[in-house]
């Protein structure tokens, strides 16, 4: 192992602790007022409670409490579903505070679920500190998940299936996002559960398969072969020291964010791009379009941005600068709204 990788792992572990401390006191905010939205009526009936609740999801012989937020809407109106995944050393409640997708869900009428990983860190948060079992890659500690760890691709499929059964979900509008390790997990869902997820929007965590151990600058193509195209939007700071924008020599991360986005454009058979545009003073976009089934790819590159969630009100300053020039949550919802499953 190189000295660079050793130093990076120490920084990553310190940063994971920093994000846990930064959001340890964050509380769930009250639900916002509901705005009108077009109805999509089907044969289902929603039985999930409106507002915040915890739903037990049965998986592989165990029950897991999953945080769910349901907007006020007619019980037969089919609603989109967004799966929002926390970063390493955090939990679903922490992620709810960082993304604040619940407020947006009330306005735009979609269901948001914030599950929790099952690989434990030393506890400093009320709901514990957890990580996702991203297929085939190490944890932030540099070690691999222990044998018998929960299969989180299968678990998150089960989460969607249970919410679908009781939530009157529009199956063409199921999406995933996530922060850091949650972004890497959302990327894995696009690779391995493209039959479920129409689009993903990782923040500080986009991947397109595992890094090649013999060449960290590339991904192993065989580790991301979705059965159908998945639209991708992603947000990443150029000064991110946890998941570095240019990449690093670590199997948990590896190739650059630009390479990850370009790889998704290749997977989605995009014919145009990247087209570069200046979104704001410090944010530019790289867009690949004319893709199979309109599964576009958009990268929001935040100059000097840290390992943070653009637009969040949570103090993530130990992880670098947080831009307020864009709300990742608002932007990803606009992207999701335009990229339901086609075909």
Coordinates of C-alpha atoms in Angstrom, one line a residue:
X1 CA 0.0 0.0 0.0
X2 CA 1.4 3.4 -0.9
X3 CA 2.0 6.2 1.6
X4 CA -0.6 8.2 -0.4
X5 CA -3.3 5.6 0.2
X6 CA -2.5 5.4 3.9
X7 CA -2.7 9.1 4.3
X8 CA -5.9 9.2 2.3
X9 CA -7.5 6.5 4.5
X10 CA -6.7 8.4 7.6
X11 CA -8.2 11.6 6.1
X12 CA -11.3 9.7 5.0
X13 CA -11.8 8.2 8.4
X14 CA -11.3 11.6 10.0
X15 CA -13.8 13.2 7.6
X16 CA -16.4 10.5 8.3
X17 CA -16.1 11.3 12.0
X18 CA -16.4 15.0 11.1
X19 CA -19.6 14.6 9.2
X20 CA -21.1 12.6 12.0
X21 CA -20.2 15.3 14.6
X22 CA -21.3 18.1 12.3
X23 CA -24.8 16.7 12.0
X24 CA -25.2 14.9 15.3
X25 CA -27.5 17.7 16.6
X26 CA -29.5 18.1 13.5
X27 CA -33.2 17.5 14.1
X28 CA -36.0 16.6 11.7
X29 CA -37.8 19.7 10.6
X30 CA -41.6 20.0 10.5
X31 CA -43.3 19.1 7.2
X32 CA -43.9 22.0 4.8
X33 CA -47.3 22.9 3.4
X34 CA -48.5 20.7 0.5
X35 CA -48.8 22.3 -3.0
X36 CA -51.1 21.0 -5.7
X37 CA -49.8 18.5 -8.2
X38 CA -51.4 16.7 -11.2
X39 CA -53.1 13.5 -10.2
X40 CA -52.0 10.1 -11.6
X41 CA -54.8 7.7 -10.6
X42 CA -54.4 3.9 -10.6
X43 CA -55.9 0.9 -9.0
X44 CA -53.8 1.0 -5.9
X45 CA -54.7 2.5 -2.5
X46 CA -52.1 4.2 -0.3
X47 CA -52.2 2.9 3.3
X48 CA -48.9 4.6 4.5
X49 CA -49.5 7.4 7.0
X50 CA -49.1 10.9 5.8
X51 CA -46.0 12.7 7.2
X52 CA -43.0 11.1 9.0
X53 CA -43.1 7.5 10.1
X54 CA -40.9 4.5 10.5
X55 CA -41.9 1.4 8.6
X56 CA -40.5 -2.0 9.4
X57 CA -39.1 -3.7 6.3
X58 CA -38.6 -7.5 6.6
X59 CA -35.5 -8.8 4.9
X60 CA -33.6 -12.1 5.2
X61 CA -35.2 -13.0 8.5
X62 CA -34.8 -9.6 10.2
X63 CA -36.9 -6.4 10.5
X64 CA -35.3 -3.0 9.7
X65 CA -37.0 0.3 10.6
X66 CA -37.0 2.7 7.6
X67 CA -37.7 6.4 7.9
X68 CA -40.5 7.3 5.4
X69 CA -42.1 10.7 4.5
X70 CA -45.4 10.7 2.7
X71 CA -46.9 14.0 1.4
X72 CA -50.6 14.8 1.7
X73 CA -52.2 13.4 -1.5
X74 CA -55.3 11.5 -2.6
X75 CA -54.9 7.8 -1.6
X76 CA -55.3 6.5 -5.1
X77 CA -52.9 9.0 -6.7
X78 CA -49.7 7.3 -7.8
X79 CA -46.7 9.0 -6.4
X80 CA -43.0 9.0 -7.3
X81 CA -40.5 7.5 -4.8
X82 CA -37.0 8.8 -4.0
X83 CA -34.6 6.6 -2.0
X84 CA -32.2 8.9 -0.1
X85 CA -29.1 7.2 1.2
X86 CA -26.8 8.5 4.0
X87 CA -23.1 8.7 3.9
X88 CA -20.7 6.4 5.8
X89 CA -20.7 6.9 9.6
X90 CA -24.2 8.4 9.6
X91 CA -27.9 7.1 9.4
X92 CA -31.2 7.9 7.7
X93 CA -32.2 10.6 10.2
X94 CA -28.9 12.5 9.5
X95 CA -29.4 12.2 5.8
X96 CA -33.0 13.5 6.1
X97 CA -31.5 16.7 7.7
X98 CA -28.8 17.1 5.1
X99 CA -30.9 16.7 2.0
X100 CA -34.2 18.1 3.4
X101 CA -36.0 16.2 0.6
X102 CA -39.1 16.0 2.9
X103 CA -39.8 19.7 2.4
X104 CA -39.5 19.3 -1.4
X105 CA -41.6 16.1 -1.2
X106 CA -44.5 18.0 0.4
X107 CA -44.4 20.6 -2.3
X108 CA -43.9 18.3 -5.3
X109 CA -45.8 15.3 -4.0
X110 CA -43.4 12.4 -3.9
X111 CA -42.5 9.8 -1.2
X112 CA -39.0 9.9 0.2
X113 CA -37.5 7.0 2.2
X114 CA -34.2 7.3 4.2
X115 CA -33.1 3.7 5.1
X116 CA -30.0 3.0 7.2
X117 CA -27.0 0.9 6.5
X118 CA -26.2 -2.2 8.5
X119 CA -22.4 -2.1 8.9
X120 CA -21.7 -0.5 12.3
X121 CA -19.3 2.3 13.3
X122 CA -18.6 3.2 16.9
X123 CA -21.8 5.0 18.0
X124 CA -21.9 8.8 18.4
X125 CA -25.4 9.4 16.9
X126 CA -28.8 8.7 18.5
X127 CA -29.7 6.3 15.7
X128 CA -26.2 4.8 15.5
X129 CA -23.4 5.2 12.9
X130 CA -23.6 2.9 9.9
X131 CA -22.2 2.2 6.4
X132 CA -23.6 0.6 3.3
X133 CA -22.3 -2.7 1.8
X134 CA -21.3 -1.3 -1.6
X135 CA -20.8 -4.5 -3.7
X136 CA -17.2 -5.6 -4.0
X137 CA -15.4 -2.5 -2.5
X138 CA -13.8 -1.7 0.9
X139 CA -15.2 0.4 3.6
X140 CA -13.7 3.8 4.5
X141 CA -11.5 1.9 7.0
X142 CA -9.9 0.1 4.1
X143 CA -11.3 -3.3 5.2
X144 CA -14.0 -5.2 3.4
X145 CA -17.4 -5.8 5.0
X146 CA -17.4 -8.9 7.2
X147 CA -18.7 -12.2 5.8
X148 CA -22.5 -12.4 6.1
X149 CA -23.0 -8.7 5.8
X150 CA -26.4 -7.7 4.6
X151 CA -26.8 -7.6 0.8
X152 CA -27.8 -4.0 0.4
X153 CA -28.7 -4.1 -3.2
X154 CA -31.2 -6.8 -2.4
X155 CA -32.3 -5.0 0.8
X156 CA -33.0 -1.7 -1.0
X157 CA -35.0 -3.7 -3.6
X158 CA -37.0 -5.0 -0.7
X159 CA -37.5 -1.4 0.7
X160 CA -38.9 -0.2 -2.7
X161 CA -41.1 -3.3 -3.0
X162 CA -42.7 -2.8 0.5
X163 CA -43.2 1.0 0.0
X164 CA -44.6 0.2 -3.4
X165 CA -47.1 -2.3 -1.9
X166 CA -48.4 0.2 0.7
X167 CA -47.6 3.6 -0.9
X168 CA -49.3 3.5 -4.3
X169 CA -46.0 4.2 -6.0
X170 CA -45.6 5.0 -9.7
X171 CA -43.2 2.3 -10.8
X172 CA -41.9 4.4 -13.7
X173 CA -40.8 7.1 -11.3
X174 CA -38.6 5.4 -8.7
X175 CA -35.3 7.2 -8.1
X176 CA -32.2 7.1 -5.9
X177 CA -29.8 9.6 -4.4
X178 CA -27.2 9.5 -1.7
X179 CA -24.4 11.4 -0.1
X180 CA -20.8 10.1 -0.2
X181 CA -21.0 6.4 0.6
X182 CA -24.7 6.7 -0.1
X183 CA -23.8 8.1 -3.5
X184 CA -21.6 5.1 -4.2
X185 CA -24.5 2.8 -3.0
X186 CA -26.9 4.7 -5.3
X187 CA -24.5 4.2 -8.2
X188 CA -24.4 0.4 -7.4
X189 CA -28.2 0.4 -7.6
X190 CA -28.1 1.9 -11.1
X191 CA -25.6 -0.9 -12.1
X192 CA -27.5 -3.8 -10.5
X193 CA -31.2 -2.7 -10.2
X194 CA -31.9 -0.8 -13.4
X195 CA -35.2 -2.6 -13.5
X196 CA -36.3 -0.7 -10.4
X197 CA -34.6 2.8 -10.7
X198 CA -35.2 5.1 -13.6
X199 CA -32.6 7.7 -12.5
X200 CA -30.0 8.4 -9.8
X201 CA -28.4 11.6 -8.5
X202 CA -25.4 10.8 -6.3
X203 CA -23.8 13.7 -4.4
X204 CA -20.0 13.4 -3.8
X205 CA -20.1 9.7 -4.7
X206 CA -20.8 8.8 -8.4
X207 CA -19.3 5.5 -9.5
X208 CA -19.8 3.4 -12.6
X209 CA -18.5 0.1 -11.3
X210 CA -15.4 -0.9 -9.3
X211 CA -12.0 0.6 -9.9
X212 CA -9.5 -1.6 -11.8
X213 CA -6.8 -2.8 -9.3
X214 CA -4.2 -2.8 -12.1
X215 CA -5.2 0.7 -13.3
X216 CA -7.0 2.9 -10.8
X217 CA -7.9 5.5 -13.5
X218 CA -10.4 3.1 -15.1
X219 CA -13.5 1.1 -14.1
X220 CA -13.9 -2.6 -14.7
X221 CA -16.7 -2.6 -17.3
X222 CA -18.0 -6.0 -16.2
X223 CA -18.9 -4.6 -12.7
X224 CA -21.6 -2.2 -14.1
X225 CA -23.8 -3.7 -16.8
X226 CA -27.3 -2.4 -16.2
X227 CA -30.0 -4.2 -18.1
X228 CA -31.5 -0.9 -19.3
X229 CA -30.3 2.7 -19.3
X230 CA -30.5 4.7 -16.1
X231 CA -30.4 8.5 -16.3
X232 CA -27.7 10.1 -14.1
X233 CA -27.2 13.5 -12.5
X234 CA -24.3 14.1 -10.1
X235 CA -22.8 16.9 -8.0
X236 CA -19.2 17.0 -6.9
X237 CA -16.7 19.5 -5.6
X238 CA -13.3 19.8 -7.1
X239 CA -11.7 20.3 -3.6
X240 CA -13.4 17.1 -2.2
X241 CA -10.6 15.4 -0.1
X242 CA -12.7 12.4 0.9
X243 CA -13.8 11.3 -2.6
X244 CA -11.3 13.3 -4.7
X245 CA -12.6 14.7 -8.0
X246 CA -9.5 13.6 -9.9
X247 CA -9.5 10.2 -8.3
X248 CA -7.0 8.4 -6.1
X249 CA -5.2 5.1 -5.7
X250 CA -7.8 3.4 -3.5
X251 CA -10.1 0.5 -4.5
X252 CA -13.0 2.1 -2.6
X253 CA -12.8 5.1 -5.0
X254 CA -10.2 5.1 -7.8
X255 CA -11.0 6.8 -11.1
X256 CA -12.1 10.4 -11.5
X257 CA -15.6 11.8 -11.3
X258 CA -15.4 12.9 -14.9
X259 CA -14.4 9.4 -15.9
X260 CA -17.4 8.0 -14.0
X261 CA -19.8 10.4 -15.7
X262 CA -18.3 9.6 -19.1
X263 CA -18.6 5.9 -18.4
X264 CA -22.3 6.3 -17.7
X265 CA -22.7 8.2 -21.0
X266 CA -21.0 5.3 -22.7
X267 CA -23.3 2.8 -20.9
X268 CA -26.4 4.8 -21.9
X269 CA -25.2 5.1 -25.5
X270 CA -25.2 8.9 -25.5
X271 CA -24.4 10.4 -28.9
X272 CA -23.8 14.0 -27.9
X273 CA -21.4 15.4 -25.3
X274 CA -20.0 16.4 -23.1
X275 CA -21.4 19.8 -23.7
X276 CA -20.0 22.3 -21.2
X277 CA -21.9 25.2 -19.8
X278 CA -21.5 27.7 -17.0
X279 CA -24.3 27.2 -14.5
X280 CA -23.2 29.9 -12.1
X281 CA -20.1 31.7 -11.0
X282 CA -18.4 28.6 -9.6
X283 CA -20.5 25.7 -11.1
X284 CA -20.3 24.3 -14.6
X285 CA -22.2 21.5 -16.1
X286 CA -21.1 18.7 -18.4
X287 CA -24.0 17.2 -20.2
X288 CA -24.3 14.1 -22.4
X289 CA -27.5 13.8 -24.3
X290 CA -29.2 12.0 -27.2
X291 CA -28.9 8.8 -25.1
X292 CA -30.8 5.5 -25.2
X293 CA -34.3 5.9 -23.8
X294 CA -33.4 9.6 -23.1
X295 CA -31.2 8.5 -20.2
X296 CA -29.1 11.7 -20.1
X297 CA -26.0 12.2 -17.9
X298 CA -25.3 15.6 -16.2
X299 CA -22.3 16.4 -14.0
X300 CA -22.4 19.5 -11.8
X301 CA -18.8 20.4 -11.1
X302 CA -18.4 22.8 -8.1
X303 CA -15.2 24.7 -8.2
X304 CA -13.4 24.5 -4.8
X305 CA -16.4 22.7 -3.4
X306 CA -15.8 20.3 -0.5
X307 CA -17.2 16.9 0.4
X308 CA -20.6 18.5 1.0
X309 CA -24.2 18.6 -0.2
X310 CA -24.8 21.8 -2.3
X311 CA -27.5 24.0 -0.9
X312 CA -27.8 22.2 2.5
X313 CA -28.4 24.3 5.6
X314 CA -26.5 21.7 7.8
X315 CA -23.0 22.9 8.8
X316 CA -20.6 20.5 7.0
X317 CA -17.7 23.0 7.2
X318 CA -15.3 20.3 8.6
X319 CA -15.6 18.7 5.1
X320 CA -14.9 21.8 3.1
X321 CA -16.9 24.6 1.4
X322 CA -20.7 24.2 0.7
X323 CA -21.9 26.1 -2.2
X324 CA -25.2 27.9 -2.0
X325 CA -25.3 28.7 -5.7
X326 CA -27.4 25.6 -6.3
X327 CA -29.6 23.3 -4.3
X328 CA -28.7 19.7 -5.2
X329 CA -32.1 18.6 -3.8
X330 CA -34.0 21.0 -6.1
X331 CA -31.8 20.3 -9.1
X332 CA -32.0 16.5 -8.8
X333 CA -35.8 16.6 -8.4
X334 CA -36.1 18.6 -11.7
X335 CA -33.9 16.0 -13.3
X336 CA -35.9 13.1 -11.9
X337 CA -39.1 14.8 -13.0
X338 CA -37.8 14.8 -16.6
X339 CA -36.4 11.3 -16.5
X340 CA -39.1 8.7 -15.7
X341 CA -38.6 5.2 -17.1
X342 CA -39.2 5.0 -20.8
X343 CA -39.9 2.0 -23.0

